[in-house]
C-alpha cells in the first residue's frame, strides 16, 4: 500500500516540475523573440530612413558591444578582426612587428618594443607616435591600427612616426613573433629557482615545466613562481601548472553556472614534477583570473606560501562561442571556486552604483573557508597572501599615474635626456621634482572625486553664467587641491620613483633587463628567498 501511495505522490510532482520548466522556457523564448523583433525593426527603419548614409556593420558592432557592457567587462563580442587577435593571445604566436601598440586620445603609440623583433630592428622605441602605416593616415583611422602591422612573413611595411616632436620614417619587415608565457627564469642565491609566468596561453604549462626542470638541474632546491601583473588566460593551463607541484587527480578548481553543462570539476591529470620542493608564489593587484586559480589552489592545498598583495579578484570564467560570419561572443558562463570552495570575485556586476559601476564587496561580506590543513582563508576579494608585503601594493595615486600614462610619458622625456647609459638607470630627487612640474604643466590631476566635483561646479557655473561670482572661492579650492595633490605625491615619492626607474630599465634593457634587475633589487623576491630559507617559518605558515 505504501509503495502505491509513493508513486501517486511522486508522479504528479515530477510532472508539475516539467510543466513549470516548460512554462518558464516559453516565457523566456517569447520575451527574447519579442525584443529581437523590436530591435530588428529599429535597426532596419533607421538604416532605411536616416538622413545621412549609415554603416550597418559599424552600427551593429557598436550596438552589440554596448549591450554587453551592461553585463560585465568580460562578456564581449568579437568581429572577424577581434577573433584573430583573440587567437593570437591564446597561442602566443603571430606575424607582425613585435611591439605593444596603444591608441590613446585618438593617437597611436608604441607602448613597448620587444627585443630582437622587427620593430626593434627598425630602430623604433617606446613612446613613438605612429602617424601613418603604408598609405593609411591614422589621423582619422578608427579601426584597430595594430592590424595594419600584421601580415605575411617578410612583408615590408613603411611607417611614419613622431619622436620628440620630429617626423621620421621607417621600414619594418614583418616576421614571426612568439610571445613567451615564461619570459624569464634564473637560479638565484641560496639555490632558489625563480620563474616569471606572464600569461596563460597554450604554452604556459610546457614553458613553466621546462623552466622548473632546468632550474632543478642547475641545483635549485626551492622555487619562486612570480605571477605579478599576470592577467590570466586559459583555465586548463592553470590546472596543468598546479599539476607540476600537486598530485594526480587533485581538485584544483570547480566551475558553477545556471547552465548545468558548464558545471565542471577540474582535476590534475598527470604525475607531478615535484611534490616536495618548497614553493613561494608572488601575486599583486594585477594578478587575475588563471593567476588566481593557481595562487588560490596552491594556498588551499597548503602546497606553498603566497606572498605579495591581494590579487585582482576575478572569479569569473569566459568561453568563446562561435557565431555566423566568423564572429564570436565571449560569454561569462560560470564562476570558479578554489579547492576550499571559495569564489574570490571582488566586484558584483549585478549591483551597480549611481555611476553605473559594479559594487566592490566589502570585507564584512567575506566568508571564511578552510584549507586542506585547516588554515582559514577568505573569499570575495581576490587571493589574500599568507604573507602581505606592503611595498607590492600600489598607492591609489601611483595607480592613477600609471593608468593615465603620466609615468610612461615622463619616462620618455627622461630617456631622451640620456639615451645611452651604462649600468642601471636611476631616478634622482631632482627627477622627481621635474615630474611634479611636468604634472602641473600638463594639468594632470589625480582625478579624485573632489577634483571631478570641482570641475563639474565650474562647468555648471559657466552654463549658468555665474563663474565670475564664485571665481575667488573656486581659486581657493583649486589651490587647496593642488597642495593636497602635492602632499599625496610626496607621500608616495619612493614608489613613483621606482615606477619611473622600472620604465627606464625597460627602455634601455628591455623587459629581460627588468627581470634581471628584480632578481637583485626587489623586496618581494628577497622576502620570498628568506622565507624559503627559513624552513621553520615556512612550515609554521602551512601548519606542517
Coordinates of C-alpha atoms in Angstrom, one line a residue, residues 10-219:
X10 CA 5.9 11.4 -6.9
X11 CA 4.5 11.3 -10.4
X12 CA 2.4 14.5 -10.1
X13 CA 5.3 16.4 -8.5
X14 CA 7.7 15.4 -11.3
X15 CA 5.1 16.2 -13.9
X16 CA 4.4 19.6 -12.3
X17 CA 8.2 20.5 -12.3
X18 CA 8.4 19.8 -16.1
X19 CA 5.3 21.9 -16.6
X20 CA 6.8 24.8 -14.7
X21 CA 10.1 24.5 -16.6
X22 CA 8.1 24.4 -19.9
X23 CA 6.2 27.5 -18.9
X24 CA 9.4 29.3 -17.9
X25 CA 11.1 28.3 -21.2
X26 CA 8.1 29.5 -23.2
X27 CA 8.0 32.9 -21.4
X28 CA 11.8 33.4 -21.9
X29 CA 11.5 32.4 -25.5
X30 CA 8.6 34.8 -26.1
X31 CA 10.4 37.7 -24.4
X32 CA 13.6 37.1 -26.4
X33 CA 11.7 36.8 -29.7
X34 CA 9.8 40.0 -28.9
X35 CA 12.9 42.0 -28.1
X36 CA 14.7 40.7 -31.2
X37 CA 11.7 41.7 -33.4
X38 CA 11.7 45.2 -31.9
X39 CA 15.5 45.6 -32.3
X40 CA 15.3 44.4 -35.9
X41 CA 12.6 46.9 -36.7
X42 CA 14.5 49.8 -35.2
X43 CA 17.8 48.8 -37.0
X44 CA 16.1 48.4 -40.4
X45 CA 14.0 51.5 -40.1
X46 CA 16.9 53.7 -39.0
X47 CA 19.2 52.4 -41.8
X48 CA 16.5 53.0 -44.4
X49 CA 15.3 56.4 -43.3
X50 CA 18.2 58.2 -41.6
X51 CA 19.1 61.5 -43.3
X52 CA 22.8 60.5 -43.9
X53 CA 24.3 57.3 -45.1
X54 CA 24.8 54.8 -42.3
X55 CA 27.3 51.9 -41.9
X56 CA 25.2 48.9 -41.0
X57 CA 28.1 46.8 -39.9
X58 CA 29.6 49.5 -37.7
X59 CA 26.2 50.4 -36.1
X60 CA 25.6 46.7 -35.3
X61 CA 29.1 46.3 -33.9
X62 CA 28.6 49.3 -31.6
X63 CA 25.1 48.2 -30.6
X64 CA 26.1 44.7 -29.6
X65 CA 29.3 45.8 -27.7
X66 CA 27.4 48.5 -25.7
X67 CA 24.6 46.0 -24.9
X68 CA 27.2 43.6 -23.4
X69 CA 28.8 46.3 -21.4
X70 CA 25.7 46.2 -19.1
X71 CA 26.7 42.7 -18.0
X72 CA 30.4 42.7 -17.2
X73 CA 33.6 43.7 -18.9
X74 CA 34.5 40.2 -19.9
X75 CA 31.4 39.3 -21.9
X76 CA 32.3 40.8 -25.3
X77 CA 31.5 40.5 -29.0
X78 CA 34.4 39.7 -31.4
X79 CA 34.1 40.7 -35.0
X80 CA 36.3 39.0 -37.6
X81 CA 39.3 41.1 -36.7
X82 CA 38.8 40.7 -33.0
X83 CA 38.7 36.9 -33.4
X84 CA 42.1 37.0 -35.0
X85 CA 43.6 39.0 -32.1
X86 CA 42.0 36.6 -29.5
X87 CA 43.6 33.6 -31.2
X88 CA 47.0 35.3 -31.1
X89 CA 46.7 36.0 -27.4
X90 CA 45.9 32.3 -26.7
X91 CA 48.6 30.8 -28.9
X92 CA 51.3 33.3 -28.2
X93 CA 52.4 33.4 -31.9
X94 CA 51.7 35.8 -34.8
X95 CA 53.4 37.5 -37.7
X96 CA 53.9 41.2 -37.0
X97 CA 56.4 43.9 -35.7
X98 CA 56.9 42.7 -32.1
X99 CA 55.7 45.7 -30.2
X100 CA 52.8 46.7 -27.9
X101 CA 50.6 49.2 -29.7
X102 CA 48.2 51.5 -27.8
X103 CA 45.6 54.0 -29.0
X104 CA 45.0 56.9 -26.6
X105 CA 43.3 60.2 -27.1
X106 CA 43.0 59.5 -30.8
X107 CA 46.7 58.8 -31.2
X108 CA 48.6 55.5 -31.8
X109 CA 51.7 54.9 -29.7
X110 CA 54.2 52.2 -29.2
X111 CA 53.9 51.2 -25.6
X112 CA 56.7 48.7 -25.5
X113 CA 59.2 47.3 -28.1
X114 CA 60.3 43.7 -27.7
X115 CA 63.9 42.8 -28.0
X116 CA 65.2 41.4 -31.4
X117 CA 61.8 41.6 -33.2
X118 CA 61.1 43.7 -36.4
X119 CA 60.2 47.0 -34.6
X120 CA 63.3 46.8 -32.6
X121 CA 65.5 46.0 -35.6
X122 CA 63.9 49.0 -37.4
X123 CA 65.0 51.3 -34.6
X124 CA 61.6 52.1 -33.1
X125 CA 61.2 53.0 -29.5
X126 CA 58.5 53.1 -26.8
X127 CA 56.8 56.5 -26.9
X128 CA 57.0 56.8 -30.7
X129 CA 53.7 58.1 -32.1
X130 CA 52.7 56.2 -35.3
X131 CA 51.0 58.7 -37.7
X132 CA 50.9 56.6 -41.0
X133 CA 51.1 53.0 -41.9
X134 CA 51.6 52.4 -45.6
X135 CA 49.1 54.6 -47.4
X136 CA 46.8 54.8 -44.4
X137 CA 46.9 58.0 -42.3
X138 CA 46.0 57.3 -38.7
X139 CA 44.6 60.7 -38.1
X140 CA 41.1 59.8 -39.0
X141 CA 41.5 56.0 -38.8
X142 CA 39.0 54.5 -36.4
X143 CA 39.8 50.8 -36.7
X144 CA 42.5 48.9 -34.8
X145 CA 45.7 50.2 -36.2
X146 CA 47.7 47.2 -34.9
X147 CA 46.0 45.1 -37.6
X148 CA 47.8 47.2 -40.3
X149 CA 51.1 46.0 -38.7
X150 CA 50.4 42.3 -39.2
X151 CA 50.6 40.2 -42.4
X152 CA 52.6 37.6 -44.3
X153 CA 56.2 36.9 -43.2
X154 CA 58.8 39.2 -44.9
X155 CA 56.2 41.8 -45.9
X156 CA 57.7 45.3 -45.9
X157 CA 55.6 47.9 -44.1
X158 CA 56.5 51.6 -44.3
X159 CA 55.5 53.8 -41.4
X160 CA 55.8 57.5 -40.4
X161 CA 56.1 58.4 -36.8
X162 CA 56.8 61.3 -34.5
X163 CA 59.6 61.1 -31.9
X164 CA 60.3 64.1 -29.6
X165 CA 58.4 66.4 -32.0
X166 CA 60.2 65.3 -35.2
X167 CA 58.6 63.4 -38.0
X168 CA 60.6 60.2 -39.1
X169 CA 60.2 57.3 -41.4
X170 CA 61.0 53.6 -41.1
X171 CA 60.5 50.4 -43.0
X172 CA 59.7 47.3 -41.0
X173 CA 60.0 43.7 -42.3
X174 CA 57.3 41.6 -40.7
X175 CA 58.3 38.4 -39.1
X176 CA 57.0 35.7 -36.7
X177 CA 56.7 36.9 -33.2
X178 CA 56.5 34.5 -30.3
X179 CA 55.1 35.8 -27.0
X180 CA 56.6 33.7 -24.3
X181 CA 54.5 32.7 -21.3
X182 CA 57.7 32.4 -19.3
X183 CA 59.8 35.3 -20.5
X184 CA 62.5 34.8 -17.8
X185 CA 63.8 32.3 -15.3
X186 CA 67.1 32.1 -13.3
X187 CA 68.8 30.4 -10.5
X188 CA 69.2 32.9 -7.6
X189 CA 71.2 32.8 -4.4
X190 CA 70.7 30.0 -1.9
X191 CA 69.8 27.6 -4.6
X192 CA 66.5 29.3 -5.2
X193 CA 64.9 29.0 -8.7
X194 CA 62.9 32.0 -9.9
X195 CA 60.3 31.7 -12.7
X196 CA 58.3 34.6 -14.2
X197 CA 54.9 33.5 -15.6
X198 CA 53.5 36.4 -17.5
X199 CA 50.4 34.9 -19.2
X200 CA 48.4 31.6 -19.5
X201 CA 48.5 30.8 -23.2
X202 CA 48.7 27.3 -24.8
X203 CA 52.4 27.0 -24.0
X204 CA 52.3 28.3 -20.4
X205 CA 52.5 24.9 -18.6
X206 CA 55.0 23.5 -21.0
X207 CA 57.3 26.5 -20.6
X208 CA 56.9 26.5 -16.8
X209 CA 57.7 22.8 -16.6
X210 CA 60.8 23.3 -18.8
X211 CA 62.0 26.1 -16.6
X212 CA 61.4 24.1 -13.5
X213 CA 63.3 21.1 -14.7
X214 CA 66.2 23.2 -16.0
X215 CA 66.4 25.0 -12.6
X216 CA 66.4 21.8 -10.7
X217 CA 69.2 20.5 -13.0
X218 CA 71.1 23.7 -12.1
X219 CA 70.8 22.8 -8.5

